[in-house]
Amino acid sequence: MPLPYQVWLRQPCLDHLATVKAPTRQRLILWLEALATDVTKEGDFTTHGADGRDWQVAILGLHAVVWWVDHAVCEVKIVAIRPADR
């Protein structure tokens, strides 16, 4: 059985979540937690990250979530949560 994946957020992600109203914050957190159970999930598009990796980007309402999966250590790395460009 594969090890469970952990979801890790950078500090700016936590800072952004603190500014979001509670119902929206809860929906975002539930979505982030779901990534740990479906690490093959793809975003709405892929972008090339500053670290040279391909990052997945999902648009969730008014927010964009950016992440990549580190299979070597069984972690989902949340790079950014920010207002989505519209």
mmCIF file of C-alpha atoms in Angstrom:
data_model
loop_
_atom_site.group_PDB
_atom_site.id
_atom_site.type_symbol
_atom_site.label_atom_id
_atom_site.label_comp_id
_atom_site.label_asym_id
_atom_site.label_seq_id
_atom_site.Cartn_x
_atom_site.Cartn_y
_atom_site.Cartn_z
ATOM 1 C CA MET A 1 0.000 0.000 0.000
ATOM 2 C CA PRO A 2 1.474 3.389 -0.943
ATOM 3 C CA LEU A 3 2.303 5.852 1.768
ATOM 4 C CA PRO A 4 -0.225 8.673 2.229
ATOM 5 C CA TYR A 5 0.827 11.980 0.769
ATOM 6 C CA GLN A 6 1.078 15.105 2.906
ATOM 7 C CA VAL A 7 0.041 18.545 1.672
ATOM 8 C CA TRP A 8 2.528 21.341 2.400
ATOM 9 C CA LEU A 9 1.769 25.033 1.956
ATOM 10 C CA ARG A 10 4.265 27.850 1.680
ATOM 11 C CA GLN A 11 3.791 30.703 4.153
ATOM 12 C CA PRO A 12 2.334 33.092 1.522
ATOM 13 C CA CYS A 13 -0.387 30.495 0.871
ATOM 14 C CA LEU A 14 -1.309 30.439 4.551
ATOM 15 C CA ASP A 15 -1.240 34.242 4.621
ATOM 16 C CA HIS A 16 -3.639 34.404 1.658
ATOM 17 C CA LEU A 17 -6.018 31.853 3.204
ATOM 18 C CA ALA A 18 -6.170 34.011 6.346
ATOM 19 C CA THR A 19 -7.618 36.853 4.250
ATOM 20 C CA VAL A 20 -10.385 34.737 2.675
ATOM 21 C CA LYS A 21 -13.876 34.526 4.180
ATOM 22 C CA ALA A 22 -14.490 31.355 6.200
ATOM 23 C CA PRO A 23 -16.805 29.467 3.774
ATOM 24 C CA THR A 24 -14.456 30.009 0.833
ATOM 25 C CA ARG A 25 -11.405 29.204 2.956
ATOM 26 C CA GLN A 26 -13.022 25.930 4.055
ATOM 27 C CA ARG A 27 -13.793 24.945 0.440
ATOM 28 C CA LEU A 28 -10.199 25.685 -0.564
ATOM 29 C CA ILE A 29 -8.808 23.670 2.351
ATOM 30 C CA LEU A 30 -11.036 20.694 1.538
ATOM 31 C CA TRP A 31 -9.893 20.852 -2.087
ATOM 32 C CA LEU A 32 -6.248 20.965 -0.973
ATOM 33 C CA GLU A 33 -6.749 17.978 1.321
ATOM 34 C CA ALA A 34 -8.303 16.040 -1.558
ATOM 35 C CA LEU A 35 -5.039 16.429 -3.484
ATOM 36 C CA ALA A 36 -3.388 14.108 -0.962
ATOM 37 C CA THR A 37 -5.726 11.281 -2.011
ATOM 38 C CA ASP A 38 -5.506 11.945 -5.758
ATOM 39 C CA VAL A 39 -1.940 12.999 -6.516
ATOM 40 C CA THR A 40 -2.457 12.318 -10.229
ATOM 41 C CA LYS A 41 -4.992 15.151 -10.416
ATOM 42 C CA GLU A 42 -4.134 17.679 -13.085
ATOM 43 C CA GLY A 43 -4.908 21.357 -12.982
ATOM 44 C CA ASP A 44 -6.671 23.450 -15.576
ATOM 45 C CA PHE A 45 -3.278 24.152 -17.101
ATOM 46 C CA THR A 46 0.444 23.685 -16.463
ATOM 47 C CA THR A 47 3.027 26.421 -16.093
ATOM 48 C CA HIS A 48 6.798 26.236 -15.882
ATOM 49 C CA GLY A 49 7.848 27.136 -12.347
ATOM 50 C CA ALA A 50 10.756 29.266 -11.214
ATOM 51 C CA ASP A 51 12.378 26.088 -9.881
ATOM 52 C CA GLY A 52 12.368 24.444 -13.323
ATOM 53 C CA ARG A 53 9.478 22.094 -12.544
ATOM 54 C CA ASP A 54 6.110 21.908 -14.230
ATOM 55 C CA TRP A 55 3.497 23.312 -11.852
ATOM 56 C CA GLN A 56 -0.200 22.498 -12.045
ATOM 57 C CA VAL A 57 -2.636 25.421 -11.825
ATOM 58 C CA ALA A 58 -6.306 25.016 -10.901
ATOM 59 C CA ILE A 59 -8.836 27.827 -11.007
ATOM 60 C CA LEU A 60 -11.263 27.505 -8.095
ATOM 61 C CA GLY A 61 -13.783 30.293 -8.276
ATOM 62 C CA LEU A 62 -11.886 33.531 -7.734
ATOM 63 C CA HIS A 63 -8.685 31.748 -6.676
ATOM 64 C CA ALA A 64 -5.790 30.051 -8.439
ATOM 65 C CA VAL A 65 -3.987 27.196 -6.700
ATOM 66 C CA VAL A 66 -0.500 26.267 -7.915
ATOM 67 C CA TRP A 67 1.162 22.982 -6.920
ATOM 68 C CA TRP A 68 3.507 20.171 -7.812
ATOM 69 C CA VAL A 69 3.830 16.648 -6.463
ATOM 70 C CA ASP A 70 7.079 15.420 -4.929
ATOM 71 C CA HIS A 71 6.697 11.667 -5.260
ATOM 72 C CA ALA A 72 10.106 10.984 -3.695
ATOM 73 C CA VAL A 73 8.885 12.185 -0.293
ATOM 74 C CA CYS A 74 5.125 11.656 -0.808
ATOM 75 C CA GLU A 75 4.247 15.352 -0.597
ATOM 76 C CA VAL A 76 2.034 17.752 -2.502
ATOM 77 C CA LYS A 77 3.745 21.145 -2.509
ATOM 78 C CA ILE A 78 1.333 24.086 -2.689
ATOM 79 C CA VAL A 79 3.363 26.859 -4.264
ATOM 80 C CA ALA A 80 0.732 29.607 -4.381
ATOM 81 C CA ILE A 81 -2.871 30.438 -3.627
ATOM 82 C CA ARG A 82 -3.787 33.786 -5.085
ATOM 83 C CA PRO A 83 -6.560 35.667 -6.831
ATOM 84 C CA ALA A 84 -7.175 34.168 -10.260
ATOM 85 C CA ASP A 85 -6.528 36.323 -13.305
ATOM 86 C CA ARG A 86 -9.774 36.902 -15.117
#
